[in-house]
PDB file of C-alpha atoms in Angstrom:
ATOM      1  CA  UNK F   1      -4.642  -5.469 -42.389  1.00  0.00           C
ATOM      2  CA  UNK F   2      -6.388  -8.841 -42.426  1.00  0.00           C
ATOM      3  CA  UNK F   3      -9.819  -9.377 -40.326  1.00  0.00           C
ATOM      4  CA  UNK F   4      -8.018 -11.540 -37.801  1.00  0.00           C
ATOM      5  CA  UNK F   5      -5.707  -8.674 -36.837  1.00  0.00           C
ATOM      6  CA  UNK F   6      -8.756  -6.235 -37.123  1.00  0.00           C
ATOM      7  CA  UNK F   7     -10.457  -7.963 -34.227  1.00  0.00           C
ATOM      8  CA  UNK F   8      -7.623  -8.631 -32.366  1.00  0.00           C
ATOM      9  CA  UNK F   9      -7.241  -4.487 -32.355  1.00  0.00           C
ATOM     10  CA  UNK F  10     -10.734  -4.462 -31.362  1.00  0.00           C
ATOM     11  CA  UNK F  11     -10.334  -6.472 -28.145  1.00  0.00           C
ATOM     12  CA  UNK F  12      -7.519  -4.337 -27.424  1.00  0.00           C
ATOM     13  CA  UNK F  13      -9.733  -1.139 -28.198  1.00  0.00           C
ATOM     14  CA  UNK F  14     -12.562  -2.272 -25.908  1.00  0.00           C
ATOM     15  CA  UNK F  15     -13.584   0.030 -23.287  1.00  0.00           C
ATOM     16  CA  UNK F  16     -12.319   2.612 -25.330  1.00  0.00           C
ATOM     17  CA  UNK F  17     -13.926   5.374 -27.738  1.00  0.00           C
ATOM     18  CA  UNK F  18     -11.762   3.924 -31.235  1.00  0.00           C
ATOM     19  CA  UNK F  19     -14.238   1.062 -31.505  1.00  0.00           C
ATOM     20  CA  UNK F  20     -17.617   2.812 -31.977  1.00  0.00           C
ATOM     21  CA  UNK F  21     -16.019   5.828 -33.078  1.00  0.00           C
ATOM     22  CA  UNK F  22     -14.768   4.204 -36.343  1.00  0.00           C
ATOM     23  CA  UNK F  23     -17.556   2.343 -36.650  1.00  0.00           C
ATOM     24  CA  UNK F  24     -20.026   5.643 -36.395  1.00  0.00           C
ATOM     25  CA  UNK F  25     -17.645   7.431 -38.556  1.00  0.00           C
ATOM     26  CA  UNK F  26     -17.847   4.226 -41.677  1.00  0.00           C
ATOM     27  CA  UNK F  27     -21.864   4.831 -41.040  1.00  0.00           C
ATOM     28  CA  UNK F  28     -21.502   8.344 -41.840  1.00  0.00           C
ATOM     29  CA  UNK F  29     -19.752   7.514 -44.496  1.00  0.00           C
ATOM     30  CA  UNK F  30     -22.490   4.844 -45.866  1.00  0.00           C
ATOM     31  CA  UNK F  31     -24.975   6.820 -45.331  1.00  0.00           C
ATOM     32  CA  UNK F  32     -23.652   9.799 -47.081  1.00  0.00           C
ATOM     33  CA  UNK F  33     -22.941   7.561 -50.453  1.00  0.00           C
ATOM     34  CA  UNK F  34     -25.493   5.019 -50.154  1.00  0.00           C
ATOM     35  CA  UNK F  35     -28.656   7.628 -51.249  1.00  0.00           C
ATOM     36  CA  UNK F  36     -26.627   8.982 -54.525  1.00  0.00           C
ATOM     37  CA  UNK F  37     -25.071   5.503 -55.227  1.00  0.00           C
ATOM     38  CA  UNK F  38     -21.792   6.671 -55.756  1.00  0.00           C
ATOM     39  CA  UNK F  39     -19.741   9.772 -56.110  1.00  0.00           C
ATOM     40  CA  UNK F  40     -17.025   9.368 -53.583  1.00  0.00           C
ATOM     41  CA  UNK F  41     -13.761  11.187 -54.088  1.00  0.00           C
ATOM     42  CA  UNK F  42     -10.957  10.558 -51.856  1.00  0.00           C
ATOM     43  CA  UNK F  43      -8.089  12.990 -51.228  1.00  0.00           C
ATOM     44  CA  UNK F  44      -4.581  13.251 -49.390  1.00  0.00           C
ATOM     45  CA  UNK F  45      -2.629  16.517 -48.843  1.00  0.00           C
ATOM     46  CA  UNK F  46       0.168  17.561 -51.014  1.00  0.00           C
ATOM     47  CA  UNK F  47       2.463  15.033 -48.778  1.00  0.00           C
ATOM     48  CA  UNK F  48       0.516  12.222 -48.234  1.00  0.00           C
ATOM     49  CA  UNK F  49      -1.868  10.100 -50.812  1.00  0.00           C
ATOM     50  CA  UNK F  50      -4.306   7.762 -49.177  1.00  0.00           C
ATOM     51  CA  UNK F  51      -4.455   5.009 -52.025  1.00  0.00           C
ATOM     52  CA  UNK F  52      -4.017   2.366 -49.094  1.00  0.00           C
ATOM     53  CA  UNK F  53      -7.068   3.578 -47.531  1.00  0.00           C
ATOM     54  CA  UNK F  54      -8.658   3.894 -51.642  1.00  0.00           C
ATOM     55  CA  UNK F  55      -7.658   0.049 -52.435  1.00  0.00           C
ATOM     56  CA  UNK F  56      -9.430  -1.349 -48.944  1.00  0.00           C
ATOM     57  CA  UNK F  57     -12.587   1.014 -49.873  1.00  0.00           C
ATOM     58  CA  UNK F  58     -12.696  -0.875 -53.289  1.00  0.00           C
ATOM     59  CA  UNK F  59     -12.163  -4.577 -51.707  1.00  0.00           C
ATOM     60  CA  UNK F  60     -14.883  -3.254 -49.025  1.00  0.00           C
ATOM     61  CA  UNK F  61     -17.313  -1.975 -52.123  1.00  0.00           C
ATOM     62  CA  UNK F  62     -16.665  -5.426 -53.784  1.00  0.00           C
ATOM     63  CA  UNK F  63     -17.595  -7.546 -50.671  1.00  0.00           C
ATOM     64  CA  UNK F  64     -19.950  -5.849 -48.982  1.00  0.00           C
ATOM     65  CA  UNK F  65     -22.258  -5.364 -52.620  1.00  0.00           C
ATOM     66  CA  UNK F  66     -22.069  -1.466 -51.479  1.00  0.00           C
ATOM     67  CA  UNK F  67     -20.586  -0.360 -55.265  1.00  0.00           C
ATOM     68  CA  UNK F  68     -20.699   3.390 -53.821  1.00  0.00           C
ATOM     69  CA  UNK F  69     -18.140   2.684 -51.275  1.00  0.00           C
ATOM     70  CA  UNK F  70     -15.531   2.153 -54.224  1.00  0.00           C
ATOM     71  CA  UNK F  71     -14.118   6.031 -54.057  1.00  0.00           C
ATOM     72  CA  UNK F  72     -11.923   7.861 -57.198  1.00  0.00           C
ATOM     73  CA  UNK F  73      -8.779   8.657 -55.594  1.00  0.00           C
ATOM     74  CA  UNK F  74      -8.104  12.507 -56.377  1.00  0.00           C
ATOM     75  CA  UNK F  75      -4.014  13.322 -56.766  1.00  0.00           C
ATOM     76  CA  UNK F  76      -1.864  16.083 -56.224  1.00  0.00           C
ATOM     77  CA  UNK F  77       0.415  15.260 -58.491  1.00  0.00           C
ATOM     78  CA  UNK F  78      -0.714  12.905 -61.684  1.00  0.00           C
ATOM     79  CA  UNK F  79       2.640  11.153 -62.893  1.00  0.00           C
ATOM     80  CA  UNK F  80       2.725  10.925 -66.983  1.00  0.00           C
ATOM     81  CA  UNK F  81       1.440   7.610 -68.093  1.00  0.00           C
ATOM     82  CA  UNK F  82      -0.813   6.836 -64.859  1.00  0.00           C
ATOM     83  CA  UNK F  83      -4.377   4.731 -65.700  1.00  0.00           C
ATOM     84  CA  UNK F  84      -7.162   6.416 -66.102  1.00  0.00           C
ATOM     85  CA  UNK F  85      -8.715   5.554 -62.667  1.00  0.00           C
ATOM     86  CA  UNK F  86      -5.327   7.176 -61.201  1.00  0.00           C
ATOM     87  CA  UNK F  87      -4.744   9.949 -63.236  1.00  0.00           C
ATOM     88  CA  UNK F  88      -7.722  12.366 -61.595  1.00  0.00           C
ATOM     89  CA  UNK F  89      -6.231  15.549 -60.494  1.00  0.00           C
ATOM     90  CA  UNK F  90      -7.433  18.334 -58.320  1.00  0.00           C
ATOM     91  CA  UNK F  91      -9.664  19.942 -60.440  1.00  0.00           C
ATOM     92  CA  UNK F  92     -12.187  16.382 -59.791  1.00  0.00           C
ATOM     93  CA  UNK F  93     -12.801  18.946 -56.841  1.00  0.00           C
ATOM     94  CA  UNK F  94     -13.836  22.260 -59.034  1.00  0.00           C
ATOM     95  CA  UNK F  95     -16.932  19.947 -60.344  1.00  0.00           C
ATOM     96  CA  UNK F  96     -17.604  18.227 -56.893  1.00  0.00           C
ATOM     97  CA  UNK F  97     -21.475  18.958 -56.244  1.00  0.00           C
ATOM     98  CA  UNK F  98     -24.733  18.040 -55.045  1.00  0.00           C
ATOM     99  CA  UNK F  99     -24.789  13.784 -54.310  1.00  0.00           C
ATOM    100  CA  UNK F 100     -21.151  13.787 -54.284  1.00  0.00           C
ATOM    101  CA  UNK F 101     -18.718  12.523 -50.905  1.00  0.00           C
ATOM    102  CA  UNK F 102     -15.288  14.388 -50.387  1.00  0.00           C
ATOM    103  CA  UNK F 103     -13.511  12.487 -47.637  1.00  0.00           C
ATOM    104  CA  UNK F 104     -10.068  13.922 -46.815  1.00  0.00           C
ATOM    105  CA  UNK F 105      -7.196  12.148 -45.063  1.00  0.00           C
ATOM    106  CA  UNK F 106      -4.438  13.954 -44.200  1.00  0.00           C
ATOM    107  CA  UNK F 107      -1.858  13.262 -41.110  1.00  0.00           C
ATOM    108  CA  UNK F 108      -0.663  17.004 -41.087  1.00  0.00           C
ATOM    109  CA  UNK F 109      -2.352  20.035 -41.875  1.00  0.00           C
ATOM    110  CA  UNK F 110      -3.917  19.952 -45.331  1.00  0.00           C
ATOM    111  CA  UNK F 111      -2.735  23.060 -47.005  1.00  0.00           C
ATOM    112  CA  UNK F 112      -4.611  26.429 -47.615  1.00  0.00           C
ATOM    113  CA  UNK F 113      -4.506  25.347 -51.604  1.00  0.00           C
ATOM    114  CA  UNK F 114      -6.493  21.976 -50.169  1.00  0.00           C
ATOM    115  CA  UNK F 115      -8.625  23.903 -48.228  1.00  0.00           C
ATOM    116  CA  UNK F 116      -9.888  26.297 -50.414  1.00  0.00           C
ATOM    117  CA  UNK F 117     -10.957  23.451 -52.729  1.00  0.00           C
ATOM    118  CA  UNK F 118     -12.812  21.677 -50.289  1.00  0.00           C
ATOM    119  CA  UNK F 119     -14.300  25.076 -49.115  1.00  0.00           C
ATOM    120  CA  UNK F 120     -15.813  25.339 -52.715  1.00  0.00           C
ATOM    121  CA  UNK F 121     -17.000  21.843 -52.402  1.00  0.00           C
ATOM    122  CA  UNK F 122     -19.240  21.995 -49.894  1.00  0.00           C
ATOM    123  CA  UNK F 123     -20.554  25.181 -51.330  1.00  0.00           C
ATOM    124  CA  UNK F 124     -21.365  23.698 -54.270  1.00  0.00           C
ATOM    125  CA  UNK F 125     -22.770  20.665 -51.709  1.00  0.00           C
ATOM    126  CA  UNK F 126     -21.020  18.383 -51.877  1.00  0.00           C
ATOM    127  CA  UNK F 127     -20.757  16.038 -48.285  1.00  0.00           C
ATOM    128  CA  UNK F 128     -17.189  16.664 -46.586  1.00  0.00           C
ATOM    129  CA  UNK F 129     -15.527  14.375 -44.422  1.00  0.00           C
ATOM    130  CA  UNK F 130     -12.448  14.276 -42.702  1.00  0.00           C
ATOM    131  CA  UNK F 131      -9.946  11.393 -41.387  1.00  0.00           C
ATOM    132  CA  UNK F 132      -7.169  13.196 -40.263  1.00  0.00           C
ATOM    133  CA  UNK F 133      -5.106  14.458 -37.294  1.00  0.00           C
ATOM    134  CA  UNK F 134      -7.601  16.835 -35.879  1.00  0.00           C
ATOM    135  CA  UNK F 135      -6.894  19.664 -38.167  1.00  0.00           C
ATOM    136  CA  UNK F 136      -9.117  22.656 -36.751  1.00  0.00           C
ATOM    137  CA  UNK F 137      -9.326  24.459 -39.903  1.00  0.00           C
ATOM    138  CA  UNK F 138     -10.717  21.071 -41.806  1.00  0.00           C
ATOM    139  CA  UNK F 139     -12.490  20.230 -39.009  1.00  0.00           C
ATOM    140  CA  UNK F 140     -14.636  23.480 -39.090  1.00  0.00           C
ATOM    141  CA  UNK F 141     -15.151  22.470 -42.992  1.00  0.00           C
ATOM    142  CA  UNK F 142     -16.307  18.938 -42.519  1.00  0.00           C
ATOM    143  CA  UNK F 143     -19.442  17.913 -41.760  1.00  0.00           C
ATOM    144  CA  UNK F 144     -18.456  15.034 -40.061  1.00  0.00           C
ATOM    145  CA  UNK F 145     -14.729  13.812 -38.989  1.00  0.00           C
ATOM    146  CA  UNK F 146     -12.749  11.515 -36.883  1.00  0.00           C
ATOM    147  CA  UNK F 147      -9.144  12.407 -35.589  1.00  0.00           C
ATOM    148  CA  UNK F 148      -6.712   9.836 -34.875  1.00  0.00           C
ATOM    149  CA  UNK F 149      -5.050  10.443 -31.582  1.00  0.00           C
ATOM    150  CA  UNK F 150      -1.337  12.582 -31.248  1.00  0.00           C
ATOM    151  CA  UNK F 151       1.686  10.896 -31.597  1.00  0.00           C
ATOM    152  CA  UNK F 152       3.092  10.706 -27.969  1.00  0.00           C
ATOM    153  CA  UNK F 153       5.961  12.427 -27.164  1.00  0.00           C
ATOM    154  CA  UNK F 154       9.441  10.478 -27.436  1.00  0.00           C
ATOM    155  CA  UNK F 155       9.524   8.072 -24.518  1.00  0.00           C
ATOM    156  CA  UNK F 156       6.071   7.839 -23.406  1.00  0.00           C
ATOM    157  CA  UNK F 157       3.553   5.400 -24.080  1.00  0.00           C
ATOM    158  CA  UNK F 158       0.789   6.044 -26.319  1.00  0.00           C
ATOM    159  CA  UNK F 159      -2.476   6.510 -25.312  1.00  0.00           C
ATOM    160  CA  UNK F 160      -3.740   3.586 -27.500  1.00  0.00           C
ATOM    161  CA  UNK F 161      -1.400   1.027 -28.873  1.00  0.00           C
ATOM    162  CA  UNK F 162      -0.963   0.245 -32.158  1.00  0.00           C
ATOM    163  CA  UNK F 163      -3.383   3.068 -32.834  1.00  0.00           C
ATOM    164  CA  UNK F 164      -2.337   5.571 -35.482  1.00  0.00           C
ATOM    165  CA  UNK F 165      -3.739   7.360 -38.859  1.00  0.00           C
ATOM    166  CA  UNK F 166      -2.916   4.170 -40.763  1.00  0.00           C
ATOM    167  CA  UNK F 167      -4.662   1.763 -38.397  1.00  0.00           C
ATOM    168  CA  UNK F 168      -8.205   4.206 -38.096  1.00  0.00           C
ATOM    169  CA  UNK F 169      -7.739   3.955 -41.920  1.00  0.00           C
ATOM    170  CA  UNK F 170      -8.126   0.157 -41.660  1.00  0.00           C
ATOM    171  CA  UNK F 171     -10.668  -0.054 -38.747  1.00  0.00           C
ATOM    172  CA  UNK F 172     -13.115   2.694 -40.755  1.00  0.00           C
ATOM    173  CA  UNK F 173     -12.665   0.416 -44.306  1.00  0.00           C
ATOM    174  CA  UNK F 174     -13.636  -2.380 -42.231  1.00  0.00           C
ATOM    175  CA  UNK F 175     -16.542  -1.060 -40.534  1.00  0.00           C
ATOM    176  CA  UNK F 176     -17.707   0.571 -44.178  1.00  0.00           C
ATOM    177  CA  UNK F 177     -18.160  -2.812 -45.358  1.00  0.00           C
ATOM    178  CA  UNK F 178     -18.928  -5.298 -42.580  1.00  0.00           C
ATOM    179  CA  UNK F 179     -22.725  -4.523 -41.814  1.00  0.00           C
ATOM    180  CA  UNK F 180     -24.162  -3.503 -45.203  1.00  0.00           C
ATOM    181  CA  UNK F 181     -24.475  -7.039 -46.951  1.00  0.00           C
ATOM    182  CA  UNK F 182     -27.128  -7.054 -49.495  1.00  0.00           C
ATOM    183  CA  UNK F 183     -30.577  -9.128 -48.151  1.00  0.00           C
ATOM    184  CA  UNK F 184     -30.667 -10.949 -51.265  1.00  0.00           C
ATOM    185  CA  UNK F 185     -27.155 -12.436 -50.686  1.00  0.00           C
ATOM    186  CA  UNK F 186     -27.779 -13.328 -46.797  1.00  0.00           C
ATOM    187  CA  UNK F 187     -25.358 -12.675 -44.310  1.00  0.00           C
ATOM    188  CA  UNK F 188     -21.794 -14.471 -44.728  1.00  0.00           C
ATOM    189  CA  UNK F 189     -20.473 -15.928 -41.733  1.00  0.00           C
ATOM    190  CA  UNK F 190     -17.922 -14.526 -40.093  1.00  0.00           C
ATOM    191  CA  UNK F 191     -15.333 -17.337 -40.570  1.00  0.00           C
ATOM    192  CA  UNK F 192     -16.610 -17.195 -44.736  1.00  0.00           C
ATOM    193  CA  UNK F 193     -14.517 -13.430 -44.200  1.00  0.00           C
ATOM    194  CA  UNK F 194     -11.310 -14.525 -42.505  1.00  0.00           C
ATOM    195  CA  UNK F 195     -11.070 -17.142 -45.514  1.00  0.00           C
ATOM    196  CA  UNK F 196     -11.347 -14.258 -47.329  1.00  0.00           C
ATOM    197  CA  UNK F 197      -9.348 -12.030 -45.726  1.00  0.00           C
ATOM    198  CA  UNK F 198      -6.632 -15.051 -45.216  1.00  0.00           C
ATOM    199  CA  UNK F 199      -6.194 -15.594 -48.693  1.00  0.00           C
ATOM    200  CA  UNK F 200      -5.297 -11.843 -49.600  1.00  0.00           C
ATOM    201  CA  UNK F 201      -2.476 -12.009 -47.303  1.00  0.00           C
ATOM    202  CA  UNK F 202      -0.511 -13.855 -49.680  1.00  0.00           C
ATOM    203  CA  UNK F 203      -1.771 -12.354 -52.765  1.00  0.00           C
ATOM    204  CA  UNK F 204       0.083  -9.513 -54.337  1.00  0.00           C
ATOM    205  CA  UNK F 205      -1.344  -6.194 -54.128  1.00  0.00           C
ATOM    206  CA  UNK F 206      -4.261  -5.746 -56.203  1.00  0.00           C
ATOM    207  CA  UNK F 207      -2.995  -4.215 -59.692  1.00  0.00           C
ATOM    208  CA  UNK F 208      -6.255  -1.379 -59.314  1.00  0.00           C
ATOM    209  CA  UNK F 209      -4.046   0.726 -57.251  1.00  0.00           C
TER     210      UNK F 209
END
């Protein structure tokens, strides 16, 4: 999602929670990896793997001069032959710890396997977040979390357009990135970012992820 599109959403969003919320829940997010410069691991359930959401956080990390935003995306599965930076499995989350960010993103309910592992994680103290569909039993984990809203029932309108998992995905990695430019560099204007932003719409995706 380019910046254009982002702030078109956000004139649609005004007068509504989504705006703030996302941005309050990309603070917490800062603010938990800022201190420890680094250690954020990003996980999916079993069904779903949130490498979107792990290629904007690295774009965001690169632009923004925030290096701890740039997360290590954590796998259920690890397919033979996958690069090093996508070949972490689940056991990343056996040695999470102390200084260390565990931000989940699931659409569904996570799993009891997922949840014991993110159990031990904060145990060990690691900082739990969750992005998700309002999961109760990951919410009660988390130290801080944002649920995007319910899928509407067939027929009726949806209580926020355009406004799903995916697109809170793209409004937090924006937020993460857009207010935490380094003094030294100054701030870029906001047109200097929709150049940006404008030129990656026609550029393939990023061979990282």
């Amino acid at each position: 999602m380019d910046a254009v599109r982002v702030a078109l959403l956000r004139e649609v969003l005004a007068g509504t929670e989504w705006v703030q919320a996302t941005r309050r829940f990309a603070g917490a997010l800062r603010s938990s990896v800022a201190p420890h410069r680094g250690g954020l691991l990003l996980v999916g359930s079993a069904a779903y793997e949130p490498w979107h959401l792990a290629a904007h956080l690295d774009d965001e990390a690169a632009w923004s001069g925030l290096p701890e935003l740039s997360p290590t995306l954590v796998r259920h599965r690890v397919p033979g032959g996958a690069p090093a930076h996508l070949a972490v499995g689940l056991g990343r989350l056996e040695a999470a710890g102390r200084g260390e960010t565990l931000l989940v993103v699931a659409p569904g309910a996570p799993g009891a396997g997922l949840l014991e592992r993110v159990h031990d994680a904060r145990r060990n103290g690691a900082t739990v977040l969750a992005l998700d569909g309002g999961d109760r039993d990951l919410h009660a984990l988390a130290h801080d979390a944002l649920a995007a809203p319910p899928a509407p029932p067939a027929g009726a309108p949806a209580a926020s357009p355009d406004l799903d998992l995916d697109t809170v995905q793209h409004l937090v990695s924006a937020a993460a990135g857009e207010n935490c430019l380094p003094p030294s560099r100054g701030r870029r204007r906001f047109r200097d970012r929709l150049a940006r932003l404008a030129d990656q719409l026609t550029a393939p995706p990023p061979p990282r992820w």
